[in-house]
PDB file of C-alpha atoms in Angstrom:
ATOM      1  CA  UNK A   6      26.076 136.550  -9.938  1.00 42.00           C
ATOM      2  CA  UNK A   7      28.648 136.128 -12.605  1.00 43.00           C
ATOM      3  CA  UNK A   8      31.974 138.066 -12.320  1.00 50.00           C
ATOM      4  CA  UNK A   9      31.117 139.805 -15.589  1.00 59.00           C
ATOM      5  CA  UNK A  10      28.037 140.344 -17.603  1.00 85.00           C
ATOM      6  CA  UNK A  11      27.733 137.635 -20.268  1.00 93.00           C
ATOM      7  CA  UNK A  12      25.677 138.549 -23.258  1.00 95.00           C
ATOM      8  CA  UNK A  13      23.124 135.934 -24.443  1.00 97.00           C
ATOM      9  CA  UNK A  14      21.258 135.915 -27.721  1.00 97.00           C
ATOM     10  CA  UNK A  15      17.831 134.436 -27.100  1.00 97.00           C
ATOM     11  CA  UNK A  16      16.052 133.392 -30.186  1.00 97.00           C
ATOM     12  CA  UNK A  17      12.360 132.254 -30.041  1.00 95.00           C
ATOM     13  CA  UNK A  18       9.302 133.547 -31.823  1.00 94.00           C
ATOM     14  CA  UNK A  19       6.968 133.125 -28.927  1.00 93.00           C
ATOM     15  CA  UNK A  20       6.687 136.265 -26.693  1.00 92.00           C
ATOM     16  CA  UNK A  21       5.777 134.247 -23.757  1.00 92.00           C
ATOM     17  CA  UNK A  22       8.780 132.015 -24.017  1.00 92.00           C
ATOM     18  CA  UNK A  23      10.992 135.141 -24.494  1.00 94.00           C
ATOM     19  CA  UNK A  24       9.539 136.655 -21.297  1.00 94.00           C
ATOM     20  CA  UNK A  25       9.756 133.342 -19.394  1.00 93.00           C
ATOM     21  CA  UNK A  26      13.419 132.763 -20.219  1.00 94.00           C
ATOM     22  CA  UNK A  27      14.657 136.337 -20.210  1.00 95.00           C
ATOM     23  CA  UNK A  28      13.522 137.017 -16.622  1.00 94.00           C
ATOM     24  CA  UNK A  29      15.716 134.344 -14.878  1.00 94.00           C
ATOM     25  CA  UNK A  30      18.695 135.166 -17.143  1.00 95.00           C
ATOM     26  CA  UNK A  31      18.610 138.786 -16.255  1.00 95.00           C
ATOM     27  CA  UNK A  32      17.994 137.943 -12.604  1.00 93.00           C
ATOM     28  CA  UNK A  33      21.224 135.953 -12.787  1.00 92.00           C
ATOM     29  CA  UNK A  34      23.020 139.025 -14.129  1.00 93.00           C
ATOM     30  CA  UNK A  35      23.204 138.178 -17.830  1.00 95.00           C
ATOM     31  CA  UNK A  36      22.566 140.696 -20.553  1.00 96.00           C
ATOM     32  CA  UNK A  37      19.876 139.336 -22.880  1.00 97.00           C
ATOM     33  CA  UNK A  38      19.212 140.349 -26.471  1.00 97.00           C
ATOM     34  CA  UNK A  39      16.130 138.923 -28.049  1.00 96.00           C
ATOM     35  CA  UNK A  40      15.324 137.837 -31.622  1.00 97.00           C
ATOM     36  CA  UNK A  41      12.019 136.332 -32.888  1.00 95.00           C
ATOM     37  CA  UNK A  42      13.000 134.956 -36.229  1.00 95.00           C
ATOM     38  CA  UNK A  43      15.977 133.336 -37.924  1.00 95.00           C
ATOM     39  CA  UNK A  44      16.983 136.324 -39.967  1.00 96.00           C
ATOM     40  CA  UNK A  45      16.784 138.742 -37.115  1.00 96.00           C
ATOM     41  CA  UNK A  46      19.027 136.234 -35.066  1.00 96.00           C
ATOM     42  CA  UNK A  47      21.780 136.458 -37.713  1.00 96.00           C
ATOM     43  CA  UNK A  48      21.432 140.178 -37.863  1.00 96.00           C
ATOM     44  CA  UNK A  49      21.672 140.555 -34.062  1.00 95.00           C
ATOM     45  CA  UNK A  50      24.726 138.272 -34.001  1.00 95.00           C
ATOM     46  CA  UNK A  51      26.464 140.305 -36.558  1.00 93.00           C
ATOM     47  CA  UNK A  52      25.920 143.509 -34.642  1.00 93.00           C
ATOM     48  CA  UNK A  53      27.687 142.582 -31.412  1.00 92.00           C
ATOM     49  CA  UNK A  54      29.633 139.689 -29.697  1.00 92.00           C
ATOM     50  CA  UNK A  55      27.657 137.127 -27.735  1.00 95.00           C
ATOM     51  CA  UNK A  56      28.923 134.615 -25.127  1.00 93.00           C
ATOM     52  CA  UNK A  57      25.913 132.174 -25.729  1.00 95.00           C
ATOM     53  CA  UNK A  58      23.079 131.609 -28.156  1.00 97.00           C
ATOM     54  CA  UNK A  59      19.779 130.042 -27.079  1.00 97.00           C
ATOM     55  CA  UNK A  60      18.063 129.023 -30.199  1.00 95.00           C
ATOM     56  CA  UNK A  61      14.618 127.503 -30.799  1.00 93.00           C
ATOM     57  CA  UNK A  62      14.301 125.066 -33.715  1.00 91.00           C
ATOM     58  CA  UNK A  63      10.978 126.172 -34.946  1.00 90.00           C
ATOM     59  CA  UNK A  64      11.410 129.755 -36.251  1.00 93.00           C
ATOM     60  CA  UNK A  65       9.925 131.749 -39.087  1.00 93.00           C
ATOM     61  CA  UNK A  66      11.932 132.955 -42.108  1.00 93.00           C
ATOM     62  CA  UNK A  67      14.952 130.787 -41.349  1.00 93.00           C
ATOM     63  CA  UNK A  68      14.505 127.854 -38.986  1.00 92.00           C
ATOM     64  CA  UNK A  69      16.785 127.143 -35.982  1.00 92.00           C
ATOM     65  CA  UNK A  70      18.749 124.450 -37.709  1.00 90.00           C
ATOM     66  CA  UNK A  71      19.774 126.744 -40.571  1.00 93.00           C
ATOM     67  CA  UNK A  72      20.648 129.492 -38.203  1.00 94.00           C
ATOM     68  CA  UNK A  73      22.783 127.018 -36.238  1.00 92.00           C
ATOM     69  CA  UNK A  74      24.559 125.981 -39.327  1.00 88.00           C
ATOM     70  CA  UNK A  75      25.310 129.630 -40.421  1.00 92.00           C
ATOM     71  CA  UNK A  76      26.456 130.633 -36.871  1.00 92.00           C
ATOM     72  CA  UNK A  77      28.770 127.698 -36.548  1.00 86.00           C
ATOM     73  CA  UNK A  78      30.331 128.527 -39.962  1.00 82.00           C
ATOM     74  CA  UNK A  79      31.532 131.742 -38.549  1.00 85.00           C
ATOM     75  CA  UNK A  80      31.846 131.328 -34.806  1.00 85.00           C
ATOM     76  CA  UNK A  81      32.606 128.823 -31.964  1.00 81.00           C
ATOM     77  CA  UNK A  82      29.951 130.462 -29.669  1.00 88.00           C
ATOM     78  CA  UNK A  83      28.161 127.916 -27.541  1.00 89.00           C
ATOM     79  CA  UNK A  84      24.663 127.125 -28.841  1.00 92.00           C
ATOM     80  CA  UNK A  85      21.878 125.630 -26.896  1.00 92.00           C
ATOM     81  CA  UNK A  86      18.912 124.534 -28.987  1.00 90.00           C
ATOM     82  CA  UNK A  87      15.330 124.295 -27.731  1.00 91.00           C
ATOM     83  CA  UNK A  88      13.265 121.544 -29.390  1.00 86.00           C
ATOM     84  CA  UNK A  89       9.905 119.957 -28.787  1.00 79.00           C
ATOM     85  CA  UNK A  90       9.831 116.478 -27.479  1.00 62.00           C
ATOM     86  CA  UNK A  91       8.446 114.951 -30.672  1.00 59.00           C
ATOM     87  CA  UNK A  92      11.321 116.446 -32.793  1.00 60.00           C
ATOM     88  CA  UNK A  93      13.916 113.750 -32.242  1.00 63.00           C
ATOM     89  CA  UNK A  94      15.364 114.252 -35.735  1.00 63.00           C
ATOM     90  CA  UNK A  95      15.801 117.954 -34.889  1.00 67.00           C
ATOM     91  CA  UNK A  96      17.927 117.102 -31.915  1.00 67.00           C
ATOM     92  CA  UNK A  97      20.248 114.900 -33.971  1.00 69.00           C
ATOM     93  CA  UNK A  98      20.406 117.465 -36.871  1.00 71.00           C
ATOM     94  CA  UNK A  99      21.125 120.282 -34.401  1.00 70.00           C
ATOM     95  CA  UNK A 100      24.020 118.353 -32.803  1.00 73.00           C
ATOM     96  CA  UNK A 101      25.410 117.406 -36.240  1.00 73.00           C
ATOM     97  CA  UNK A 102      25.292 121.042 -37.365  1.00 76.00           C
ATOM     98  CA  UNK A 103      27.372 122.107 -34.325  1.00 77.00           C
ATOM     99  CA  UNK A 104      25.031 122.817 -31.362  1.00 83.00           C
ATOM    100  CA  UNK A 105      26.653 122.155 -28.050  1.00 82.00           C
ATOM    101  CA  UNK A 106      23.589 121.158 -26.125  1.00 84.00           C
ATOM    102  CA  UNK A 107      19.769 120.970 -26.401  1.00 84.00           C
ATOM    103  CA  UNK A 108      16.832 121.175 -24.143  1.00 87.00           C
ATOM    104  CA  UNK A 109      13.620 119.421 -24.772  1.00 84.00           C
ATOM    105  CA  UNK A 110      10.349 121.205 -24.231  1.00 83.00           C
ATOM    106  CA  UNK A 111       8.720 121.374 -21.774  1.00 83.00           C
ATOM    107  CA  UNK A 112      11.577 122.111 -19.282  1.00 87.00           C
ATOM    108  CA  UNK A 113      11.813 123.723 -15.976  1.00 89.00           C
ATOM    109  CA  UNK A 114      13.416 127.144 -15.478  1.00 91.00           C
ATOM    110  CA  UNK A 115      15.778 125.440 -13.079  1.00 90.00           C
ATOM    111  CA  UNK A 116      17.004 123.085 -15.643  1.00 88.00           C
ATOM    112  CA  UNK A 117      17.347 125.950 -18.164  1.00 92.00           C
ATOM    113  CA  UNK A 118      19.487 128.089 -15.864  1.00 92.00           C
ATOM    114  CA  UNK A 119      21.634 125.073 -14.996  1.00 88.00           C
ATOM    115  CA  UNK A 120      22.259 124.448 -18.703  1.00 87.00           C
ATOM    116  CA  UNK A 121      23.102 128.047 -19.395  1.00 92.00           C
ATOM    117  CA  UNK A 122      25.518 128.325 -16.535  1.00 89.00           C
ATOM    118  CA  UNK A 123      27.229 125.035 -17.501  1.00 84.00           C
ATOM    119  CA  UNK A 124      27.562 126.203 -21.107  1.00 85.00           C
ATOM    120  CA  UNK A 125      29.097 129.448 -20.154  1.00 88.00           C
ATOM    121  CA  UNK A 126      31.500 127.759 -17.627  1.00 82.00           C
ATOM    122  CA  UNK A 127      32.640 125.321 -20.278  1.00 76.00           C
ATOM    123  CA  UNK A 128      33.374 128.143 -22.662  1.00 76.00           C
ATOM    124  CA  UNK A 129      35.459 130.031 -20.008  1.00 75.00           C
ATOM    125  CA  UNK A 130      37.430 126.907 -19.326  1.00 66.00           C
ATOM    126  CA  UNK A 131      38.067 126.083 -22.921  1.00 61.00           C
ATOM    127  CA  UNK A 132      39.660 129.483 -23.753  1.00 58.00           C
ATOM    128  CA  UNK A 133      43.215 129.049 -25.103  1.00 53.00           C
ATOM    129  CA  UNK A 134      44.867 130.973 -22.252  1.00 52.00           C
ATOM    130  CA  UNK A 135      43.348 128.424 -19.949  1.00 49.00           C
ATOM    131  CA  UNK A 136      45.064 125.603 -21.720  1.00 50.00           C
ATOM    132  CA  UNK A 137      48.363 127.222 -22.204  1.00 53.00           C
ATOM    133  CA  UNK A 138      50.231 124.834 -20.071  1.00 61.00           C
ATOM    134  CA  UNK A 139      48.723 121.665 -21.519  1.00 74.00           C
ATOM    135  CA  UNK A 140      51.059 119.868 -23.842  1.00 85.00           C
ATOM    136  CA  UNK A 141      50.008 118.648 -27.277  1.00 87.00           C
ATOM    137  CA  UNK A 142      48.686 115.105 -27.613  1.00 90.00           C
ATOM    138  CA  UNK A 143      50.204 113.178 -30.501  1.00 91.00           C
ATOM    139  CA  UNK A 144      49.451 109.635 -31.455  1.00 91.00           C
ATOM    140  CA  UNK A 145      49.866 108.083 -34.890  1.00 89.00           C
ATOM    141  CA  UNK A 146      49.098 110.857 -37.377  1.00 93.00           C
ATOM    142  CA  UNK A 147      46.806 112.722 -35.151  1.00 95.00           C
ATOM    143  CA  UNK A 148      47.882 115.879 -33.105  1.00 95.00           C
ATOM    144  CA  UNK A 149      45.739 117.791 -30.686  1.00 94.00           C
ATOM    145  CA  UNK A 150      46.977 121.212 -29.380  1.00 90.00           C
ATOM    146  CA  UNK A 151      44.887 122.323 -26.414  1.00 86.00           C
ATOM    147  CA  UNK A 152      46.430 125.780 -26.292  1.00 80.00           C
ATOM    148  CA  UNK A 153      45.332 126.449 -29.861  1.00 82.00           C
ATOM    149  CA  UNK A 154      42.188 124.199 -29.693  1.00 82.00           C
ATOM    150  CA  UNK A 155      43.637 122.851 -32.934  1.00 90.00           C
ATOM    151  CA  UNK A 156      43.382 119.226 -34.338  1.00 95.00           C
ATOM    152  CA  UNK A 157      45.292 117.890 -37.315  1.00 95.00           C
ATOM    153  CA  UNK A 158      45.403 114.395 -38.840  1.00 95.00           C
ATOM    154  CA  UNK A 159      47.680 113.161 -41.580  1.00 94.00           C
ATOM    155  CA  UNK A 160      49.056 116.726 -41.845  1.00 92.00           C
ATOM    156  CA  UNK A 161      45.743 118.368 -42.494  1.00 94.00           C
ATOM    157  CA  UNK A 162      43.789 120.696 -40.140  1.00 93.00           C
ATOM    158  CA  UNK A 163      40.410 119.462 -38.832  1.00 93.00           C
ATOM    159  CA  UNK A 164      37.621 121.641 -37.834  1.00 87.00           C
ATOM    160  CA  UNK A 165      35.901 120.605 -34.721  1.00 86.00           C
ATOM    161  CA  UNK A 166      32.989 121.960 -32.726  1.00 78.00           C
ATOM    162  CA  UNK A 167      33.427 122.911 -29.071  1.00 77.00           C
ATOM    163  CA  UNK A 168      31.959 119.680 -27.909  1.00 81.00           C
ATOM    164  CA  UNK A 169      33.818 117.397 -30.517  1.00 87.00           C
ATOM    165  CA  UNK A 170      37.175 118.926 -29.292  1.00 88.00           C
ATOM    166  CA  UNK A 171      36.429 118.478 -25.702  1.00 86.00           C
ATOM    167  CA  UNK A 172      35.451 114.951 -26.134  1.00 91.00           C
ATOM    168  CA  UNK A 173      38.461 114.146 -28.167  1.00 94.00           C
ATOM    169  CA  UNK A 174      40.771 115.761 -25.782  1.00 92.00           C
ATOM    170  CA  UNK A 175      39.235 114.058 -22.761  1.00 91.00           C
ATOM    171  CA  UNK A 176      39.554 110.574 -24.261  1.00 94.00           C
ATOM    172  CA  UNK A 177      43.086 111.197 -25.895  1.00 94.00           C
ATOM    173  CA  UNK A 178      44.370 112.458 -22.619  1.00 91.00           C
ATOM    174  CA  UNK A 179      43.589 108.935 -21.133  1.00 92.00           C
ATOM    175  CA  UNK A 180      44.388 106.444 -23.838  1.00 92.00           C
ATOM    176  CA  UNK A 181      42.953 103.070 -23.332  1.00 93.00           C
ATOM    177  CA  UNK A 182      40.523 104.137 -20.727  1.00 94.00           C
ATOM    178  CA  UNK A 183      36.921 103.233 -21.290  1.00 95.00           C
ATOM    179  CA  UNK A 184      34.473 106.141 -20.841  1.00 95.00           C
ATOM    180  CA  UNK A 185      30.774 105.423 -20.344  1.00 93.00           C
ATOM    181  CA  UNK A 186      28.400 107.916 -22.057  1.00 91.00           C
ATOM    182  CA  UNK A 187      27.448 109.245 -18.670  1.00 88.00           C
ATOM    183  CA  UNK A 188      31.089 109.844 -17.792  1.00 90.00           C
ATOM    184  CA  UNK A 189      31.583 111.902 -20.962  1.00 89.00           C
ATOM    185  CA  UNK A 190      28.388 113.723 -20.445  1.00 84.00           C
ATOM    186  CA  UNK A 191      29.618 114.792 -16.984  1.00 82.00           C
ATOM    187  CA  UNK A 192      33.085 115.553 -18.316  1.00 80.00           C
ATOM    188  CA  UNK A 193      31.754 117.891 -20.992  1.00 76.00           C
ATOM    189  CA  UNK A 194      28.423 119.266 -19.607  1.00 71.00           C
ATOM    190  CA  UNK A 195      29.199 119.058 -15.845  1.00 66.00           C
ATOM    191  CA  UNK A 196      26.541 116.426 -15.209  1.00 63.00           C
ATOM    192  CA  UNK A 197      24.413 113.966 -17.075  1.00 59.00           C
ATOM    193  CA  UNK A 198      21.021 115.154 -15.767  1.00 63.00           C
ATOM    194  CA  UNK A 199      18.367 115.761 -18.318  1.00 60.00           C
ATOM    195  CA  UNK A 200      20.613 114.690 -21.209  1.00 67.00           C
ATOM    196  CA  UNK A 201      20.203 111.803 -23.632  1.00 71.00           C
ATOM    197  CA  UNK A 202      23.228 109.530 -23.711  1.00 76.00           C
ATOM    198  CA  UNK A 203      22.707 109.277 -27.394  1.00 79.00           C
ATOM    199  CA  UNK A 204      23.992 112.817 -27.612  1.00 80.00           C
ATOM    200  CA  UNK A 205      27.554 111.327 -27.241  1.00 88.00           C
ATOM    201  CA  UNK A 206      26.982 108.849 -29.998  1.00 89.00           C
ATOM    202  CA  UNK A 207      26.148 111.703 -32.361  1.00 85.00           C
ATOM    203  CA  UNK A 208      29.422 113.611 -31.626  1.00 88.00           C
ATOM    204  CA  UNK A 209      31.513 110.433 -31.728  1.00 93.00           C
ATOM    205  CA  UNK A 210      30.192 109.621 -35.139  1.00 91.00           C
ATOM    206  CA  UNK A 211      31.136 113.070 -36.315  1.00 89.00           C
ATOM    207  CA  UNK A 212      34.592 112.875 -34.904  1.00 94.00           C
ATOM    208  CA  UNK A 213      35.125 109.547 -36.654  1.00 95.00           C
ATOM    209  CA  UNK A 214      34.030 111.028 -39.913  1.00 94.00           C
ATOM    210  CA  UNK A 215      36.500 113.790 -39.505  1.00 94.00           C
ATOM    211  CA  UNK A 216      39.382 111.767 -38.205  1.00 96.00           C
ATOM    212  CA  UNK A 217      39.289 108.278 -39.463  1.00 96.00           C
ATOM    213  CA  UNK A 218      40.225 107.070 -42.909  1.00 94.00           C
ATOM    214  CA  UNK A 219      37.280 104.611 -42.605  1.00 95.00           C
ATOM    215  CA  UNK A 220      34.867 105.422 -39.869  1.00 93.00           C
ATOM    216  CA  UNK A 221      33.694 101.820 -39.810  1.00 92.00           C
ATOM    217  CA  UNK A 222      37.199 100.598 -39.031  1.00 94.00           C
ATOM    218  CA  UNK A 223      38.489 103.333 -36.668  1.00 95.00           C
ATOM    219  CA  UNK A 224      42.140 103.863 -35.845  1.00 94.00           C
ATOM    220  CA  UNK A 225      41.503 106.265 -32.954  1.00 96.00           C
ATOM    221  CA  UNK A 226      38.191 106.112 -31.343  1.00 97.00           C
ATOM    222  CA  UNK A 227      36.902 102.628 -30.467  1.00 96.00           C
ATOM    223  CA  UNK A 228      33.472 101.430 -29.198  1.00 95.00           C
ATOM    224  CA  UNK A 229      33.448  99.283 -26.169  1.00 93.00           C
ATOM    225  CA  UNK A 230      30.172  97.440 -26.783  1.00 91.00           C
ATOM    226  CA  UNK A 231      27.596  97.923 -24.093  1.00 88.00           C
ATOM    227  CA  UNK A 232      29.791 100.393 -22.164  1.00 91.00           C
ATOM    228  CA  UNK A 233      31.011 103.404 -24.137  1.00 94.00           C
ATOM    229  CA  UNK A 234      34.030 104.594 -25.931  1.00 96.00           C
ATOM    230  CA  UNK A 235      37.883 104.507 -25.610  1.00 96.00           C
ATOM    231  CA  UNK A 236      40.826 106.181 -27.364  1.00 96.00           C
ATOM    232  CA  UNK A 237      43.633 104.063 -28.842  1.00 93.00           C
ATOM    233  CA  UNK A 238      46.280 102.907 -26.473  1.00 87.00           C
ATOM    234  CA  UNK A 239      49.849 103.577 -27.388  1.00 68.00           C
ATOM    235  CA  UNK A 240      51.555 105.778 -30.026  1.00 56.00           C
TER     236      UNK A 240
END
């Protein structure tokens, strides 16, 4: 049972899915607010604060990808997207629009509960007060401030998603160390179970587009072919 009741926005247009997923969440002590289309999801989100959004890709009125884009423009709330196995492009687009995680249908209730708990735990750990004692990381023209969850490069602020910031901080805190995709999955999501390692590639690509002058000739985040990624070694 969580120490306090987290509020979760569950967005899916299928009543059976709403029932199936709401029951274990409420059993775990969470408050669940449902929405069955994209417009309603945005309205619900505007009415009250949420600690997590579970968002189906296929929705009437506004699809899940558009809802994700609009939510991310106004909030850093963790977003887990639900996607069908055949919708590989939707997974990639969802991650690129700022989703923190996705679950491929069909999935077990056990997996779902695990993902929800992990997302909420990450969000708690990432709050600024939890990083107050962490010093800023500076290298080259890049500055990362854990206490503010702020990133700047060449004197300009950079907007990062929750996952992008966590990946960047993890690698920058261990310059020169090679991280495998599984290591990064475990660092950010708590484990690598059920998750496609290509998830990391999408987030790294986005980080490079935001930080590097030329993403094809990176200054900060390097690929170690066949292994994973490393952050530049030295100032």
